[in-house]
PDB file of C-alpha atoms in Angstrom:
ATOM      1  CA  MET H 925     -19.520  -0.285 -11.814  1.00 30.00           C
ATOM      2  CA  THR H 926     -17.847   0.936  -8.614  1.00 37.00           C
ATOM      3  CA  GLN H 927     -14.598   2.834  -8.617  1.00 48.00           C
ATOM      4  CA  PRO H 928     -11.519   1.163  -7.032  1.00 58.00           C
ATOM      5  CA  ASN H 929     -11.820   3.359  -3.915  1.00 54.00           C
ATOM      6  CA  GLN H 930     -15.575   2.907  -3.418  1.00 55.00           C
ATOM      7  CA  ASP H 931     -17.716   0.139  -2.001  1.00 55.00           C
ATOM      8  CA  SER H 932     -20.681  -1.421  -3.824  1.00 59.00           C
ATOM      9  CA  GLN H 933     -22.941   1.460  -2.733  1.00 55.00           C
ATOM     10  CA  GLY H 934     -20.504   4.048  -4.133  1.00 54.00           C
ATOM     11  CA  GLN H 935     -19.338   5.149  -0.659  1.00 49.00           C
ATOM     12  CA  GLU H 936     -15.725   6.247  -0.106  1.00 51.00           C
ATOM     13  CA  LYS H 937     -13.629   3.463   1.516  1.00 60.00           C
ATOM     14  CA  ARG H 938     -10.423   5.394   2.247  1.00 52.00           C
ATOM     15  CA  ARG H 939      -9.357   5.997   5.834  1.00 68.00           C
ATOM     16  CA  TYR H 940      -7.050   8.935   5.065  1.00 65.00           C
ATOM     17  CA  ILE H 941      -7.370  11.941   2.808  1.00 78.00           C
ATOM     18  CA  ARG H 942      -5.356  11.785  -0.409  1.00 84.00           C
ATOM     19  CA  ILE H 943      -3.050  14.684  -1.224  1.00 90.00           C
ATOM     20  CA  ASN H 944      -2.108  15.356  -4.827  1.00 88.00           C
ATOM     21  CA  GLY H 945       1.635  15.085  -5.261  1.00 88.00           C
ATOM     22  CA  TYR H 946       4.048  14.239  -8.052  1.00 93.00           C
ATOM     23  CA  PHE H 947       7.151  12.297  -7.005  1.00 96.00           C
ATOM     24  CA  PRO H 948       9.210  10.100  -9.351  1.00 97.00           C
ATOM     25  CA  VAL H 949       9.059   6.405  -8.432  1.00 98.00           C
ATOM     26  CA  GLU H 950      11.017   3.305  -9.406  1.00 97.00           C
ATOM     27  CA  PHE H 951       9.375  -0.002  -8.575  1.00 97.00           C
ATOM     28  CA  THR H 952       9.679  -3.735  -8.986  1.00 94.00           C
ATOM     29  CA  ILE H 953       7.730  -6.786  -7.914  1.00 91.00           C
ATOM     30  CA  VAL H 954       8.907  -8.218  -4.598  1.00 90.00           C
ATOM     31  CA  ARG H 955      10.776 -11.368  -5.513  1.00 76.00           C
ATOM     32  CA  LEU H 956       9.805 -14.403  -3.501  1.00 70.00           C
ATOM     33  CA  GLN H 957      10.206 -16.929  -6.304  1.00 66.00           C
ATOM     34  CA  ASP H 958      12.988 -17.748  -8.758  1.00 62.00           C
ATOM     35  CA  ASP H 959      10.703 -17.187 -11.762  1.00 63.00           C
ATOM     36  CA  LEU H 960      10.680 -13.448 -11.047  1.00 60.00           C
ATOM     37  CA  LEU H 961      14.420 -12.926 -11.416  1.00 64.00           C
ATOM     38  CA  ASP H 962      14.225 -11.333 -14.868  1.00 72.00           C
ATOM     39  CA  LEU H 963      11.651  -8.675 -14.012  1.00 79.00           C
ATOM     40  CA  PRO H 964      12.966  -5.142 -14.549  1.00 83.00           C
ATOM     41  CA  TRP H 965      12.612  -2.066 -12.386  1.00 92.00           C
ATOM     42  CA  SER H 966       9.839   0.080 -13.824  1.00 95.00           C
ATOM     43  CA  LYS H 967       9.224   3.819 -13.606  1.00 97.00           C
ATOM     44  CA  GLY H 968       6.300   6.036 -12.828  1.00 97.00           C
ATOM     45  CA  HIS H 969       5.225   8.799 -10.485  1.00 97.00           C
ATOM     46  CA  THR H 970       2.834   9.327  -7.627  1.00 96.00           C
ATOM     47  CA  CYS H 971      -0.417  11.076  -8.438  1.00 95.00           C
ATOM     48  CA  ASN H 972      -1.558  11.199  -4.803  1.00 95.00           C
ATOM     49  CA  VAL H 973      -0.253  10.204  -1.380  1.00 96.00           C
ATOM     50  CA  SER H 974      -1.730   9.493   2.050  1.00 95.00           C
ATOM     51  CA  GLN H 975      -0.772   7.907   5.359  1.00 94.00           C
ATOM     52  CA  SER H 976      -2.029   4.547   4.112  1.00 95.00           C
ATOM     53  CA  GLY H 977      -0.799   4.447   0.513  1.00 96.00           C
ATOM     54  CA  ILE H 978      -0.258   6.103  -2.835  1.00 97.00           C
ATOM     55  CA  GLY H 979      -1.732   6.315  -6.280  1.00 97.00           C
ATOM     56  CA  LEU H 980       0.920   5.419  -8.846  1.00 98.00           C
ATOM     57  CA  GLU H 981       0.842   6.269 -12.543  1.00 97.00           C
ATOM     58  CA  THR H 982       3.246   4.085 -14.486  1.00 96.00           C
ATOM     59  CA  LYS H 983       5.260   4.703 -17.581  1.00 94.00           C
ATOM     60  CA  ILE H 984       5.171   1.900 -20.182  1.00 93.00           C
ATOM     61  CA  LEU H 985       5.399  -1.505 -18.462  1.00 93.00           C
ATOM     62  CA  SER H 986       6.935  -4.678 -19.832  1.00 89.00           C
ATOM     63  CA  GLU H 987       4.611  -7.565 -20.730  1.00 88.00           C
ATOM     64  CA  SER H 988       6.020  -9.628 -17.844  1.00 84.00           C
ATOM     65  CA  VAL H 989       5.165  -6.927 -15.279  1.00 88.00           C
ATOM     66  CA  ILE H 990       1.678  -6.474 -16.759  1.00 89.00           C
ATOM     67  CA  ARG H 991       1.049 -10.245 -16.409  1.00 86.00           C
ATOM     68  CA  TYR H 992       1.914 -10.127 -12.702  1.00 85.00           C
ATOM     69  CA  LEU H 993      -0.373  -7.168 -11.962  1.00 87.00           C
ATOM     70  CA  SER H 994      -3.440  -9.411 -11.994  1.00 83.00           C
ATOM     71  CA  LYS H 995      -2.084 -11.755  -9.319  1.00 83.00           C
ATOM     72  CA  ARG H 996      -3.529 -11.602  -5.811  1.00 84.00           C
ATOM     73  CA  ASN H 997      -1.339 -10.552  -2.893  1.00 88.00           C
ATOM     74  CA  LEU H 998       1.141  -8.808  -5.159  1.00 91.00           C
ATOM     75  CA  TYR H 999       3.725  -6.654  -3.413  1.00 94.00           C
ATOM     76  CA  LEU H1000       5.979  -4.011  -4.924  1.00 95.00           C
ATOM     77  CA  GLU H1001       9.232  -2.547  -3.697  1.00 96.00           C
ATOM     78  CA  LEU H1002       9.291   1.219  -4.254  1.00 98.00           C
ATOM     79  CA  LYS H1003      12.003   3.854  -4.382  1.00 98.00           C
ATOM     80  CA  ILE H1004      10.296   7.239  -4.109  1.00 98.00           C
ATOM     81  CA  HIS H1005      12.387  10.281  -4.970  1.00 97.00           C
ATOM     82  CA  VAL H1006      11.487  13.062  -2.525  1.00 95.00           C
ATOM     83  CA  PRO H1007      13.157  16.413  -3.385  1.00 90.00           C
ATOM     84  CA  THR H1008      14.494  17.157   0.111  1.00 89.00           C
ATOM     85  CA  LYS H1009      15.905  13.665   0.677  1.00 92.00           C
ATOM     86  CA  GLU H1010      19.329  12.681  -0.688  1.00 94.00           C
ATOM     87  CA  VAL H1011      18.503   9.017  -1.181  1.00 96.00           C
ATOM     88  CA  PRO H1012      15.123   7.668  -2.323  1.00 97.00           C
ATOM     89  CA  MET H1013      12.719   6.575   0.384  1.00 97.00           C
ATOM     90  CA  LYS H1014      11.961   2.867   0.259  1.00 98.00           C
ATOM     91  CA  ALA H1015       8.650   1.166   0.884  1.00 98.00           C
ATOM     92  CA  ILE H1016       6.934  -2.166   0.399  1.00 97.00           C
ATOM     93  CA  VAL H1017       3.354  -1.815  -0.835  1.00 97.00           C
ATOM     94  CA  GLU H1018       0.492  -4.109  -1.739  1.00 96.00           C
ATOM     95  CA  VAL H1019      -1.325  -3.680  -5.047  1.00 95.00           C
ATOM     96  CA  MET H1020      -4.992  -3.056  -4.192  1.00 95.00           C
ATOM     97  CA  TRP H1021      -6.289  -2.282  -7.692  1.00 94.00           C
ATOM     98  CA  TYR H1022      -5.049  -1.306 -11.117  1.00 94.00           C
ATOM     99  CA  LYS H1023      -6.491  -0.098 -14.389  1.00 94.00           C
ATOM    100  CA  PRO H1024      -5.029   0.840 -17.760  1.00 94.00           C
ATOM    101  CA  ILE H1025      -4.728   4.509 -18.581  1.00 92.00           C
ATOM    102  CA  GLU H1026      -7.096   5.454 -21.398  1.00 86.00           C
ATOM    103  CA  ASP H1027      -5.618   5.113 -24.884  1.00 84.00           C
ATOM    104  CA  ASN H1028      -2.540   3.236 -23.620  1.00 86.00           C
ATOM    105  CA  ASP H1029      -2.782  -0.392 -22.523  1.00 86.00           C
ATOM    106  CA  LYS H1030       0.858  -0.477 -21.321  1.00 91.00           C
ATOM    107  CA  CYS H1031       0.523   2.393 -18.808  1.00 94.00           C
ATOM    108  CA  PHE H1032      -1.509   1.962 -15.621  1.00 96.00           C
ATOM    109  CA  LEU H1033      -2.959   3.685 -12.588  1.00 96.00           C
ATOM    110  CA  ILE H1034      -2.257   1.504  -9.551  1.00 97.00           C
ATOM    111  CA  GLY H1035      -3.677   1.859  -6.035  1.00 96.00           C
ATOM    112  CA  LEU H1036      -1.089   0.853  -3.430  1.00 97.00           C
ATOM    113  CA  ASP H1037      -1.296   0.346   0.352  1.00 96.00           C
ATOM    114  CA  PHE H1038       1.840   0.686   2.459  1.00 97.00           C
ATOM    115  CA  ARG H1039       2.932  -2.534   4.172  1.00 97.00           C
ATOM    116  CA  SER H1040       6.427  -1.482   5.263  1.00 97.00           C
ATOM    117  CA  VAL H1041       7.687   2.112   5.348  1.00 97.00           C
ATOM    118  CA  ILE H1042       9.816   4.152   7.729  1.00 97.00           C
ATOM    119  CA  GLU H1043       7.438   6.517   9.525  1.00 96.00           C
ATOM    120  CA  GLU H1044       9.879   9.452   9.309  1.00 96.00           C
ATOM    121  CA  ASP H1045      10.113   9.001   5.518  1.00 96.00           C
ATOM    122  CA  LEU H1046       6.330   8.786   5.185  1.00 96.00           C
ATOM    123  CA  ASN H1047       5.870  11.966   7.224  1.00 95.00           C
ATOM    124  CA  LEU H1048       8.397  13.740   4.988  1.00 95.00           C
ATOM    125  CA  LEU H1049       6.572  12.538   1.863  1.00 95.00           C
ATOM    126  CA  ILE H1050       3.229  13.788   3.207  1.00 94.00           C
ATOM    127  CA  SER H1051       4.657  17.166   4.234  1.00 93.00           C
ATOM    128  CA  GLN H1052       6.316  17.609   0.820  1.00 93.00           C
ATOM    129  CA  ALA H1053       3.032  16.752  -0.929  1.00 92.00           C
ATOM    130  CA  ARG H1054       1.180  19.295   1.235  1.00 91.00           C
ATOM    131  CA  ALA H1055       3.802  21.948   0.452  1.00 90.00           C
ATOM    132  CA  ILE H1056       3.502  21.259  -3.275  1.00 84.00           C
ATOM    133  CA  GLN H1057      -0.295  21.420  -3.110  1.00 81.00           C
ATOM    134  CA  GLU H1058      -0.224  24.724  -1.199  1.00 83.00           C
ATOM    135  CA  ASN H1059       2.092  26.295  -3.794  1.00 79.00           C
ATOM    136  CA  VAL H1060      -0.058  25.328  -6.774  1.00 64.00           C
TER     137      VAL H1060
END
């Protein structure tokens, strides 16, 4: 079985290097339909970041959010809390893959690609992740 970031021959598919970085995140499913009105904001944190996306580790998700994870073309709205920024940075991302965290079927690792993000915010996120990695 291939990993989410590998092709069928086991080759790396990513365009940009991933940098380990822990930033608190709030997220919700982008609402394009009335049936999504009751979905809550969920919490998690980044486990890695890059120019093209992030790896997100969730806290416990509601059953309704878990049901939507399997849908194609699913987009999330993120609020990423970067230490040097007063207000959270916002981004729209597409869910590329997801998998449950071992021993907990309500927490997930989710691979996300940026679809809409302010370049200045993204550059700040990347530089903060690099600074954290260098100080570890």
